[in-house]
Amino acid sequence: MTFDGFRPLDEKSLAEYIKATPALSSKLGGKLDHLQIKEVGDGNLNFVFIIVGSAGSLVVKQALPYIRCIGESWPLTKDRAYFEAMALKEQGRFCPDHVPEVYHFDRDMALIGMRYLEPPHIILRKGLIAGIEYPLLAEHMSEYMAKTLFFTSLLYTTTTEHKRAVAEFCGNVELCRHTGQVVFSDPYKVSQYNHWTSPYLDQDAEAVRQDNILKVEVSQLKSMFCERAQALIHGDLHTSSVMVTHDSTQVIDPEFAFYGPMGFDIGAFLGNLILAYFAQDGHASQANDRMSYKSWILRTIEETWSLFHKKFIALWDENKDGNGEAYLPPIYNNPEVWQLVQRKYMEDLFHDSLGFGAAKMIRRIVGVVHVEDMESITDDSKRADCERRALNFAKMLMKERRTFASITDVVSGVQQT
Amino acid sequence: MTFDGFRPLDEKSLAEYIKATPALSSKLGGKLDHLQIKEVGDGNLNFVFIIVGSAGSLVVKQALPYIRCIGESWPLTKDRAYFEAMALKEQGRFCPDHVPEVYHFDRDMALIGMRYLEPPHIILRKGLIAGIEYPLLAEHMSEYMAKTLFFTSLLYTTTTEHKRAVAEFCGNVELCRHTGQVVFSDPYKVSQYNHWTSPYLDQDAEAVRQDNILKVEVSQLKSMFCERAQALIHGDLHTSSVMVTHDSTQVIDPEFAFYGPMGFDIGAFLGNLILAYFAQDGHASQANDRMSYKSWILRTIEETWSLFHKKFIALWDENKDGNGEAYLPPIYNNPEVWQLVQRKYMEDLFHDSLGFGAAKMIRRIVGVVHVEDMESITDDSKRADCERRALNFAKMLMKERRTFASITDVVSGVQQT
């Protein structure tokens, strides 16, 4: 893979690029000489431009050959844009209501042109920090996860199609490797990139690095992450990869996508909601104690899994006579065995999700990249209290995940921490 | 992938092919006009030629575009020869003592030229039927499995190298799919290809097709087989894929190779030894009651796992500071945690092996392809008795595998059946 055709764009050169690219210019109406272009990328990895024309708008995302928030010292292939574009198209095919449409992809330029998620869309994490309720969030996210995970699993696809797609996404190895390092390794050892609210959490971070049982659990999760090609997963499904309004939920940024364990996506989303919950006390004020908002987060956690479970099973039932080769109808040919295999499948997936969710929480407290939910709590001592409770819950969850029988038990556990 | 250059060879055209191929002709000495060529393939899938020249010998194996023992009605890509050649080279690199050397590979012709395993090498299964003891078998097979599985796992390789190799072997999907069907699906449903010793085992076969618990277990094993890229596995490691003399053990025919769960190889070998054990009563005579030979088989089962365990752990310890990214030394940095992760890894691998071993046994009794160990028992009633005991043990083993703490327990279970 060569990138001879690559050059990083700025507002000016992007305007020229758009004029020369009908798939983009056609979305903007006439008067291409008066485009409004603004670079807005606040993420960790890429440039993001919003382009507004006389009769339309779009977003252009360009990957750079390093991690933007760290700098050129941490190189990262810009071919991730290829996998992001492929994932957006696949996920959009299965769940168009919650995935922005891709208008254009240029592999050499590592550039994706896609729908602009216009205001009042904001990053979900910002909404969670602001204490805004999204009544359809659980409904929409469960829909997104059920559809994208089910339709790319062996429950729906043939072995032949599955292996072909697995092989293709093996190419996204550099991003998988990065996740493997920052989620499953760095937090459990001394690493130059790790940080935490010091000195408050010094002993807590040290305790993570000394916890043999936790290390055994995280090794199992890492193996599953590296070895198990269960479905096409988003790979980075935290609350900054979701844009929301009161009525709309859109999942963006699947550049870490590959065929991995479904629980990694579900866990990422639930784990980040739990982090948001534990951060609320740091955002409480006399005017708003956030008690009611905390209840809404817990309800959303519970509903996300419950609805996911319901929708996933419904898709499975609807498609049981399809091309999927995992559970052939002539074998699973009576209601009792059908229920048994579905129950086992969902139980394992639930426990995987809790394990991965816990890993994602831990790495956000003692690893390299933290969450704004916590970082925006300005009082160090108060932030450390919130983080410690989240950390303790996550450690317990990872170790004891197989003893949780239902999402209600998990929510009770969060409340009691 | 096109095969424009393919033509099936016979003795005559093979002689011309060898003359035109220095990598082959150089192994045979002069006088190429007087080669002895004999087609000896008794397997299920391919043509195998033995070529003896004035000063050397070799084997040429050519894949056909269908399953030889079933016929053109069951097509199967001849590109499997490519994966067989790649696997032989990889496995030979890590374990040259127990893998025949590849001299030549021609992808268009689906043709491999390799070392001829000269007499007294025979197929291990034939030796087991004849009641011959191989004192080094456990030592050699444990060596082969430990090296080929360890060195192709994430315990030894980088994530980058692993994903590249996984992607490459995803191309062998047609053979994986075939295995998935005949091992994990067909025996559990009505299938035109299934057969068994009728009428004696009619009810036993029916019981397999009615056993909900067994079906749940086999679904889990099938998922692991299809989804988990743990190491480069042989993929068909039964006792007809091994050639032996008193001193030599050579593993052949890895055309089903792909990145899958290690337990599938270990289970295939152990499961076929257990089948050989249960067949012995059918081969007993007044002159030889086979009691001592049965003890040898049980000892070999026990030693194969025990030695595998020992060698695998030794390789892991020796290479813990290498490139493998699964267990980083700065995390697993004290003897206690090191022992904990190794114990967990080996315990899971043991239970996986028992599950896959049981699946391989079941499919050889009520599925499409049976084993000569049983088929060579001419008395139907006697054969059915042997098969029923094997089947009952295998069903129990698959369901209860997680309760077995050691290989000694498994061997006791075999003895008590």
mmCIF file of N, CA and C in Angstrom, chain A residues 154 158-160 162-164 166-171 173 176-177 184-186 188-190 209-213 215-216 218-220 222-223 225-230 258-259 325-328 330-334 336-337 340-341 344-345 348 402, chain B residues 154 158-160 162-164 166-170 173 176-177 184-186 188-190 209-213 215-216 218-220 222-223 225-230 258-259 325-328 330-334 336-337 340-341 344-345 348 402:
data_model
loop_
_atom_site.group_PDB
_atom_site.id
_atom_site.type_symbol
_atom_site.label_atom_id
_atom_site.label_comp_id
_atom_site.label_asym_id
_atom_site.label_seq_id
_atom_site.Cartn_x
_atom_site.Cartn_y
_atom_site.Cartn_z
ATOM 1 N N LEU A 154 -21.742 -14.938 12.237
ATOM 2 C CA LEU A 154 -22.070 -16.215 11.591
ATOM 3 C C LEU A 154 -23.501 -16.647 11.849
ATOM 4 N N THR A 158 -22.697 -16.524 5.719
ATOM 5 C CA THR A 158 -22.090 -17.824 5.468
ATOM 6 C C THR A 158 -20.643 -17.805 5.954
ATOM 7 N N THR A 159 -20.088 -18.986 6.184
ATOM 8 C CA THR A 159 -18.677 -19.110 6.549
ATOM 9 C C THR A 159 -17.794 -18.450 5.486
ATOM 10 N N THR A 160 -18.156 -18.651 4.239
ATOM 11 C CA THR A 160 -17.357 -18.124 3.130
ATOM 12 C C THR A 160 -17.296 -16.600 3.177
ATOM 13 N N HIS A 162 -17.993 -14.708 5.730
ATOM 14 C CA HIS A 162 -17.396 -14.312 7.005
ATOM 15 C C HIS A 162 -15.867 -14.317 6.918
ATOM 16 N N LYS A 163 -15.304 -15.398 6.425
ATOM 17 C CA LYS A 163 -13.834 -15.506 6.349
ATOM 18 C C LYS A 163 -13.267 -14.440 5.413
ATOM 19 N N ARG A 164 -13.964 -14.152 4.327
ATOM 20 C CA ARG A 164 -13.500 -13.131 3.396
ATOM 21 C C ARG A 164 -13.422 -11.777 4.097
ATOM 22 N N VAL A 166 -13.376 -11.220 7.380
ATOM 23 C CA VAL A 166 -12.384 -11.275 8.463
ATOM 24 C C VAL A 166 -10.997 -10.975 7.901
ATOM 25 N N ALA A 167 -10.672 -11.640 6.788
ATOM 26 C CA ALA A 167 -9.354 -11.457 6.175
ATOM 27 C C ALA A 167 -9.132 -9.997 5.800
ATOM 28 N N GLU A 168 -10.137 -9.389 5.188
ATOM 29 C CA GLU A 168 -10.023 -7.991 4.765
ATOM 30 C C GLU A 168 -9.708 -7.085 5.963
ATOM 31 N N PHE A 169 -10.471 -7.241 7.039
ATOM 32 C CA PHE A 169 -10.289 -6.357 8.196
ATOM 33 C C PHE A 169 -9.064 -6.713 9.040
ATOM 34 N N CYS A 170 -8.441 -7.861 8.769
ATOM 35 C CA CYS A 170 -7.149 -8.148 9.413
ATOM 36 C C CYS A 170 -6.136 -7.051 9.038
ATOM 37 N N GLY A 171 -6.368 -6.397 7.912
ATOM 38 C CA GLY A 171 -5.488 -5.321 7.482
ATOM 39 C C GLY A 171 -5.478 -4.137 8.428
ATOM 40 N N VAL A 173 -4.767 -4.032 11.352
ATOM 41 C CA VAL A 173 -4.043 -4.564 12.506
ATOM 42 C C VAL A 173 -3.391 -3.468 13.359
ATOM 43 N N CYS A 176 -5.880 -2.271 15.821
ATOM 44 C CA CYS A 176 -6.167 -3.329 16.802
ATOM 45 C C CYS A 176 -5.031 -3.408 17.816
ATOM 46 N N ARG A 177 -3.820 -3.340 17.295
ATOM 47 C CA ARG A 177 -2.649 -3.460 18.147
ATOM 48 C C ARG A 177 -2.596 -2.300 19.144
ATOM 49 N N PHE A 184 -5.614 -3.191 27.232
ATOM 50 C CA PHE A 184 -5.368 -4.446 27.960
ATOM 51 C C PHE A 184 -3.969 -4.554 28.558
ATOM 52 N N SER A 185 -3.068 -3.658 28.190
ATOM 53 C CA SER A 185 -1.704 -3.797 28.696
ATOM 54 C C SER A 185 -1.249 -2.618 29.551
ATOM 55 N N ASP A 186 -1.182 -1.440 28.964
ATOM 56 C CA ASP A 186 -0.596 -0.286 29.660
ATOM 57 C C ASP A 186 -1.117 -0.060 31.084
ATOM 58 N N TYR A 188 -1.913 -1.942 33.321
ATOM 59 C CA TYR A 188 -1.518 -2.990 34.273
ATOM 60 C C TYR A 188 -0.004 -3.056 34.476
ATOM 61 N N LYS A 189 0.697 -2.063 33.907
ATOM 62 C CA LYS A 189 2.153 -2.025 34.079
ATOM 63 C C LYS A 189 2.600 -0.565 34.118
ATOM 64 N N VAL A 190 3.821 -0.346 34.481
ATOM 65 C CA VAL A 190 4.381 0.994 34.435
ATOM 66 C C VAL A 190 4.537 1.381 32.968
ATOM 67 N N ARG A 209 -1.712 -2.330 39.271
ATOM 68 C CA ARG A 209 -0.482 -2.958 38.756
ATOM 69 C C ARG A 209 -0.016 -4.132 39.614
ATOM 70 N N GLN A 210 -0.618 -4.287 40.801
ATOM 71 C CA GLN A 210 -0.227 -5.382 41.709
ATOM 72 C C GLN A 210 -1.290 -6.472 41.793
ATOM 73 N N ASP A 211 -2.372 -6.321 41.042
ATOM 74 C CA ASP A 211 -3.523 -7.207 41.239
ATOM 75 C C ASP A 211 -3.437 -8.421 40.309
ATOM 76 N N ASN A 212 -2.947 -9.513 40.862
ATOM 77 C CA ASN A 212 -2.737 -10.719 40.048
ATOM 78 C C ASN A 212 -4.024 -11.263 39.448
ATOM 79 N N ILE A 213 -5.085 -11.247 40.247
ATOM 80 C CA ILE A 213 -6.350 -11.804 39.751
ATOM 81 C C ILE A 213 -6.877 -10.955 38.590
ATOM 82 N N LYS A 215 -5.107 -9.242 36.587
ATOM 83 C CA LYS A 215 -4.232 -9.479 35.431
ATOM 84 C C LYS A 215 -4.590 -10.783 34.702
ATOM 85 N N VAL A 216 -4.985 -11.793 35.464
ATOM 86 C CA VAL A 216 -5.406 -13.034 34.818
ATOM 87 C C VAL A 216 -6.670 -12.770 33.994
ATOM 88 N N VAL A 218 -7.714 -9.895 32.714
ATOM 89 C CA VAL A 218 -7.485 -9.029 31.554
ATOM 90 C C VAL A 218 -6.726 -9.788 30.470
ATOM 91 N N SER A 219 -5.941 -10.789 30.845
ATOM 92 C CA SER A 219 -5.250 -11.585 29.823
ATOM 93 C C SER A 219 -6.252 -12.391 29.001
ATOM 94 N N GLN A 220 -7.293 -12.880 29.668
ATOM 95 C CA GLN A 220 -8.336 -13.626 28.962
ATOM 96 C C GLN A 220 -9.096 -12.719 27.992
ATOM 97 N N LYS A 222 -7.955 -9.957 26.659
ATOM 98 C CA LYS A 222 -7.069 -9.578 25.557
ATOM 99 C C LYS A 222 -7.002 -10.691 24.516
ATOM 100 N N SER A 223 -6.900 -11.937 24.966
ATOM 101 C CA SER A 223 -6.891 -13.056 24.015
ATOM 102 C C SER A 223 -8.167 -13.060 23.180
ATOM 103 N N PHE A 225 -10.064 -10.550 22.508
ATOM 104 C CA PHE A 225 -10.017 -9.392 21.612
ATOM 105 C C PHE A 225 -9.143 -9.681 20.389
ATOM 106 N N CYS A 226 -8.015 -10.344 20.602
ATOM 107 C CA CYS A 226 -7.053 -10.578 19.515
ATOM 108 C C CYS A 226 -7.423 -11.767 18.631
ATOM 109 N N GLU A 227 -8.147 -12.729 19.186
ATOM 110 C CA GLU A 227 -8.315 -14.000 18.475
ATOM 111 C C GLU A 227 -9.720 -14.253 17.943
ATOM 112 N N ARG A 228 -10.742 -13.644 18.560
ATOM 113 C CA ARG A 228 -12.105 -14.073 18.239
ATOM 114 C C ARG A 228 -12.820 -13.172 17.245
ATOM 115 N N ALA A 229 -13.005 -13.668 16.036
ATOM 116 C CA ALA A 229 -13.655 -12.898 14.971
ATOM 117 C C ALA A 229 -15.148 -13.187 14.961
ATOM 118 N N GLN A 230 -15.859 -12.608 15.933
ATOM 119 C CA GLN A 230 -17.279 -12.927 16.092
ATOM 120 C C GLN A 230 -18.183 -12.089 15.175
ATOM 121 N N PHE A 258 -12.957 -3.914 13.156
ATOM 122 C CA PHE A 258 -12.405 -5.193 12.680
ATOM 123 C C PHE A 258 -13.340 -6.303 13.152
ATOM 124 N N TYR A 259 -13.051 -7.525 12.736
ATOM 125 C CA TYR A 259 -13.859 -8.644 13.226
ATOM 126 C C TYR A 259 -13.332 -9.067 14.582
ATOM 127 N N GLU A 325 -24.615 -20.093 9.129
ATOM 128 C CA GLU A 325 -24.287 -21.511 9.253
ATOM 129 C C GLU A 325 -23.981 -21.939 10.683
ATOM 130 N N ALA A 326 -24.117 -21.032 11.634
ATOM 131 C CA ALA A 326 -23.752 -21.367 13.012
ATOM 132 C C ALA A 326 -24.783 -22.296 13.662
ATOM 133 N N TYR A 327 -26.042 -22.021 13.449
ATOM 134 C CA TYR A 327 -27.105 -22.814 14.089
ATOM 135 C C TYR A 327 -28.097 -23.274 13.024
ATOM 136 N N LEU A 328 -27.825 -24.437 12.465
ATOM 137 C CA LEU A 328 -28.683 -24.936 11.383
ATOM 138 C C LEU A 328 -30.030 -25.415 11.933
ATOM 139 N N PRO A 330 -32.157 -27.710 11.039
ATOM 140 C CA PRO A 330 -32.417 -29.151 11.234
ATOM 141 C C PRO A 330 -31.761 -29.719 12.500
ATOM 142 N N ILE A 331 -30.776 -28.989 13.069
ATOM 143 C CA ILE A 331 -30.172 -29.450 14.325
ATOM 144 C C ILE A 331 -30.942 -28.861 15.510
ATOM 145 N N TYR A 332 -31.147 -27.550 15.460
ATOM 146 C CA TYR A 332 -31.793 -26.851 16.578
ATOM 147 C C TYR A 332 -33.284 -26.807 16.266
ATOM 148 N N ASN A 333 -33.874 -27.994 16.308
ATOM 149 C CA ASN A 333 -35.165 -28.234 15.670
ATOM 150 C C ASN A 333 -36.320 -28.412 16.652
ATOM 151 N N ASN A 334 -36.113 -27.989 17.899
ATOM 152 C CA ASN A 334 -37.264 -27.989 18.812
ATOM 153 C C ASN A 334 -37.154 -26.750 19.696
ATOM 154 N N GLU A 336 -37.223 -26.163 22.742
ATOM 155 C CA GLU A 336 -36.404 -26.231 23.951
ATOM 156 C C GLU A 336 -34.927 -26.010 23.629
ATOM 157 N N VAL A 337 -34.416 -26.685 22.602
ATOM 158 C CA VAL A 337 -32.998 -26.542 22.263
ATOM 159 C C VAL A 337 -32.717 -25.151 21.689
ATOM 160 N N LEU A 340 -32.411 -22.969 24.602
ATOM 161 C CA LEU A 340 -31.154 -23.264 25.312
ATOM 162 C C LEU A 340 -29.952 -22.603 24.635
ATOM 163 N N VAL A 341 -29.845 -22.731 23.316
ATOM 164 C CA VAL A 341 -28.671 -22.156 22.648
ATOM 165 C C VAL A 341 -28.729 -20.627 22.666
ATOM 166 N N LYS A 344 -27.718 -19.507 26.183
ATOM 167 C CA LYS A 344 -26.271 -19.656 26.390
ATOM 168 C C LYS A 344 -25.497 -18.568 25.637
ATOM 169 N N TYR A 345 -25.898 -18.324 24.408
ATOM 170 C CA TYR A 345 -25.230 -17.324 23.581
ATOM 171 C C TYR A 345 -25.311 -15.945 24.237
ATOM 172 N N ASP A 348 -23.262 -15.685 27.575
ATOM 173 C CA ASP A 348 -21.826 -15.500 27.321
ATOM 174 C C ASP A 348 -21.545 -14.071 26.830
ATOM 175 N N ARG A 402 -18.937 -13.073 35.894
ATOM 176 C CA ARG A 402 -19.713 -14.287 35.614
ATOM 177 C C ARG A 402 -20.786 -14.549 36.667
ATOM 178 N N LEU B 154 -0.104 -16.185 19.548
ATOM 179 C CA LEU B 154 0.285 -14.850 20.023
ATOM 180 C C LEU B 154 1.200 -14.916 21.247
ATOM 181 N N THR B 158 4.103 -11.535 16.964
ATOM 182 C CA THR B 158 3.512 -10.211 17.168
ATOM 183 C C THR B 158 2.086 -10.214 16.621
ATOM 184 N N THR B 159 1.298 -9.251 17.086
ATOM 185 C CA THR B 159 -0.058 -9.080 16.562
ATOM 186 C C THR B 159 -0.019 -8.866 15.048
ATOM 187 N N THR B 160 0.952 -8.111 14.597
ATOM 188 C CA THR B 160 1.060 -7.786 13.173
ATOM 189 C C THR B 160 1.273 -9.046 12.338
ATOM 190 N N HIS B 162 0.727 -12.106 13.279
ATOM 191 C CA HIS B 162 -0.411 -13.002 13.503
ATOM 192 C C HIS B 162 -1.576 -12.661 12.571
ATOM 193 N N LYS B 163 -1.958 -11.398 12.528
ATOM 194 C CA LYS B 163 -3.108 -10.995 11.695
ATOM 195 C C LYS B 163 -2.809 -11.243 10.207
ATOM 196 N N ARG B 164 -1.552 -11.019 9.804
ATOM 197 C CA ARG B 164 -1.205 -11.259 8.410
ATOM 198 C C ARG B 164 -1.412 -12.739 8.064
ATOM 199 N N VAL B 166 -3.226 -14.969 9.753
ATOM 200 C CA VAL B 166 -4.651 -15.310 9.875
ATOM 201 C C VAL B 166 -5.371 -14.975 8.571
ATOM 202 N N ALA B 167 -5.108 -13.773 8.048
ATOM 203 C CA ALA B 167 -5.765 -13.329 6.818
ATOM 204 C C ALA B 167 -5.440 -14.277 5.666
ATOM 205 N N GLU B 168 -4.182 -14.640 5.550
ATOM 206 C CA GLU B 168 -3.766 -15.524 4.457
ATOM 207 C C GLU B 168 -4.531 -16.856 4.524
ATOM 208 N N PHE B 169 -4.569 -17.460 5.709
ATOM 209 C CA PHE B 169 -5.205 -18.773 5.838
ATOM 210 C C PHE B 169 -6.734 -18.700 5.842
ATOM 211 N N CYS B 170 -7.308 -17.498 5.937
ATOM 212 C CA CYS B 170 -8.759 -17.364 5.737
ATOM 213 C C CYS B 170 -9.136 -17.857 4.340
ATOM 214 N N VAL B 173 -10.963 -21.324 3.314
ATOM 215 C CA VAL B 173 -12.308 -21.380 3.896
ATOM 216 C C VAL B 173 -13.102 -22.603 3.461
ATOM 217 N N CYS B 176 -12.326 -25.386 5.746
ATOM 218 C CA CYS B 176 -12.871 -25.116 7.079
ATOM 219 C C CYS B 176 -14.365 -25.371 7.096
ATOM 220 N N ARG B 177 -14.997 -24.913 6.046
ATOM 221 C CA ARG B 177 -16.449 -25.051 5.956
ATOM 222 C C ARG B 177 -16.836 -26.528 5.903
ATOM 223 N N PHE B 184 -19.276 -30.780 13.069
ATOM 224 C CA PHE B 184 -20.133 -30.118 14.055
ATOM 225 C C PHE B 184 -21.611 -30.077 13.683
ATOM 226 N N SER B 185 -21.940 -30.425 12.451
ATOM 227 C CA SER B 185 -23.351 -30.314 12.044
ATOM 228 C C SER B 185 -23.971 -31.660 11.667
ATOM 229 N N ASP B 186 -23.456 -32.292 10.642
ATOM 230 C CA ASP B 186 -24.104 -33.495 10.104
ATOM 231 C C ASP B 186 -24.468 -34.554 11.146
ATOM 232 N N TYR B 188 -25.493 -34.375 13.988
ATOM 233 C CA TYR B 188 -26.548 -33.954 14.906
ATOM 234 C C TYR B 188 -27.880 -33.721 14.201
ATOM 235 N N LYS B 189 -27.908 -34.084 12.916
ATOM 236 C CA LYS B 189 -29.159 -33.941 12.160
ATOM 237 C C LYS B 189 -29.256 -35.077 11.143
ATOM 238 N N VAL B 190 -30.414 -35.188 10.541
ATOM 239 C CA VAL B 190 -30.562 -36.148 9.459
ATOM 240 C C VAL B 190 -29.772 -35.633 8.257
ATOM 241 N N ARG B 209 -29.138 -37.237 17.727
ATOM 242 C CA ARG B 209 -29.936 -36.204 17.050
ATOM 243 C C ARG B 209 -31.022 -35.618 17.941
ATOM 244 N N GLN B 210 -31.262 -36.253 19.092
ATOM 245 C CA GLN B 210 -32.305 -35.779 20.011
ATOM 246 C C GLN B 210 -31.722 -35.138 21.265
ATOM 247 N N ASP B 211 -30.397 -35.075 21.359
ATOM 248 C CA ASP B 211 -29.769 -34.695 22.621
ATOM 249 C C ASP B 211 -29.535 -33.179 22.675
ATOM 250 N N ASN B 212 -30.454 -32.491 23.316
ATOM 251 C CA ASN B 212 -30.381 -31.020 23.345
ATOM 252 C C ASN B 212 -29.121 -30.504 24.017
ATOM 253 N N ILE B 213 -28.734 -31.148 25.100
ATOM 254 C CA ILE B 213 -27.553 -30.671 25.827
ATOM 255 C C ILE B 213 -26.300 -30.831 24.964
ATOM 256 N N LYS B 215 -26.222 -30.817 21.798
ATOM 257 C CA LYS B 215 -26.295 -29.824 20.715
ATOM 258 C C LYS B 215 -25.842 -28.444 21.173
ATOM 259 N N VAL B 216 -26.152 -28.099 22.414
ATOM 260 C CA VAL B 216 -25.688 -26.807 22.932
ATOM 261 C C VAL B 216 -24.160 -26.824 23.006
ATOM 262 N N VAL B 218 -22.046 -28.680 21.275
ATOM 263 C CA VAL B 218 -21.398 -28.713 19.964
ATOM 264 C C VAL B 218 -21.514 -27.360 19.269
ATOM 265 N N SER B 219 -22.558 -26.607 19.591
ATOM 266 C CA SER B 219 -22.668 -25.255 19.003
ATOM 267 C C SER B 219 -21.550 -24.354 19.510
ATOM 268 N N GLN B 220 -21.197 -24.516 20.780
ATOM 269 C CA GLN B 220 -20.111 -23.727 21.356
ATOM 270 C C GLN B 220 -18.773 -24.087 20.706
ATOM 271 N N LYS B 222 -18.383 -25.410 17.746
ATOM 272 C CA LYS B 222 -18.387 -24.943 16.358
ATOM 273 C C LYS B 222 -18.050 -23.446 16.274
ATOM 274 N N SER B 223 -18.631 -22.664 17.178
ATOM 275 C CA SER B 223 -18.310 -21.232 17.189
ATOM 276 C C SER B 223 -16.820 -21.025 17.408
ATOM 277 N N PHE B 225 -14.425 -23.064 16.736
ATOM 278 C CA PHE B 225 -13.734 -23.523 15.532
ATOM 279 C C PHE B 225 -13.778 -22.449 14.433
ATOM 280 N N CYS B 226 -14.922 -21.817 14.274
ATOM 281 C CA CYS B 226 -15.102 -20.847 13.183
ATOM 282 C C CYS B 226 -14.529 -19.473 13.502
ATOM 283 N N GLU B 227 -14.462 -19.118 14.785
ATOM 284 C CA GLU B 227 -14.168 -17.724 15.126
ATOM 285 C C GLU B 227 -12.789 -17.496 15.735
ATOM 286 N N ARG B 228 -12.227 -18.524 16.381
ATOM 287 C CA ARG B 228 -11.047 -18.262 17.202
ATOM 288 C C ARG B 228 -9.721 -18.605 16.516
ATOM 289 N N ALA B 229 -8.968 -17.594 16.147
ATOM 290 C CA ALA B 229 -7.687 -17.756 15.442
ATOM 291 C C ALA B 229 -6.554 -17.810 16.461
ATOM 292 N N GLN B 230 -6.441 -18.961 17.159
ATOM 293 C CA GLN B 230 -5.470 -19.054 18.247
ATOM 294 C C GLN B 230 -4.078 -19.415 17.755
ATOM 295 N N PHE B 258 -5.482 -23.978 9.066
ATOM 296 C CA PHE B 258 -5.888 -22.573 9.150
ATOM 297 C C PHE B 258 -5.630 -22.108 10.579
ATOM 298 N N TYR B 259 -5.848 -20.835 10.844
ATOM 299 C CA TYR B 259 -5.704 -20.336 12.208
ATOM 300 C C TYR B 259 -6.992 -20.614 12.965
ATOM 301 N N GLU B 325 2.970 -10.844 22.087
ATOM 302 C CA GLU B 325 2.348 -9.686 22.737
ATOM 303 C C GLU B 325 1.209 -10.044 23.676
ATOM 304 N N ALA B 326 0.939 -11.341 23.839
ATOM 305 C CA ALA B 326 -0.209 -11.730 24.665
ATOM 306 C C ALA B 326 0.055 -11.511 26.155
ATOM 307 N N TYR B 327 1.247 -11.876 26.599
ATOM 308 C CA TYR B 327 1.556 -11.785 28.042
ATOM 309 C C TYR B 327 2.857 -11.008 28.212
ATOM 310 N N LEU B 328 2.763 -9.705 28.355
ATOM 311 C CA LEU B 328 3.971 -8.877 28.445
ATOM 312 C C LEU B 328 4.637 -9.051 29.813
ATOM 313 N N PRO B 330 6.404 -7.106 31.731
ATOM 314 C CA PRO B 330 6.215 -6.079 32.777
ATOM 315 C C PRO B 330 4.848 -6.171 33.480
ATOM 316 N N ILE B 331 3.881 -6.877 32.885
ATOM 317 C CA ILE B 331 2.587 -7.071 33.550
ATOM 318 C C ILE B 331 2.629 -8.347 34.393
ATOM 319 N N TYR B 332 3.076 -9.424 33.756
ATOM 320 C CA TYR B 332 3.070 -10.728 34.445
ATOM 321 C C TYR B 332 4.448 -10.897 35.084
ATOM 322 N N ASN B 333 4.665 -10.056 36.106
ATOM 323 C CA ASN B 333 6.013 -9.772 36.590
ATOM 324 C C ASN B 333 6.340 -10.382 37.942
ATOM 325 N N ASN B 334 5.549 -11.372 38.363
ATOM 326 C CA ASN B 334 5.932 -12.081 39.577
ATOM 327 C C ASN B 334 5.578 -13.556 39.389
ATOM 328 N N GLU B 336 3.983 -15.690 40.984
ATOM 329 C CA GLU B 336 2.626 -16.128 41.287
ATOM 330 C C GLU B 336 1.676 -15.855 40.115
ATOM 331 N N VAL B 337 1.752 -14.636 39.562
ATOM 332 C CA VAL B 337 0.841 -14.302 38.467
ATOM 333 C C VAL B 337 1.219 -15.079 37.203
ATOM 334 N N LEU B 340 -0.294 -18.382 37.613
ATOM 335 C CA LEU B 340 -1.754 -18.279 37.485
ATOM 336 C C LEU B 340 -2.191 -18.224 36.024
ATOM 337 N N VAL B 341 -1.541 -17.383 35.213
ATOM 338 C CA VAL B 341 -1.971 -17.260 33.814
ATOM 339 C C VAL B 341 -1.652 -18.533 33.028
ATOM 340 N N LYS B 344 -4.265 -21.162 33.994
ATOM 341 C CA LYS B 344 -5.562 -20.878 33.376
ATOM 342 C C LYS B 344 -5.528 -21.210 31.885
ATOM 343 N N TYR B 345 -4.449 -20.816 31.224
ATOM 344 C CA TYR B 345 -4.317 -21.060 29.777
ATOM 345 C C TYR B 345 -4.371 -22.557 29.479
ATOM 346 N N ASP B 348 -7.862 -24.180 30.211
ATOM 347 C CA ASP B 348 -8.812 -23.921 29.122
ATOM 348 C C ASP B 348 -8.476 -24.764 27.895
ATOM 349 N N ARG B 402 -15.566 -29.986 31.402
ATOM 350 C CA ARG B 402 -15.034 -28.986 32.337
ATOM 351 C C ARG B 402 -14.835 -29.554 33.739
#
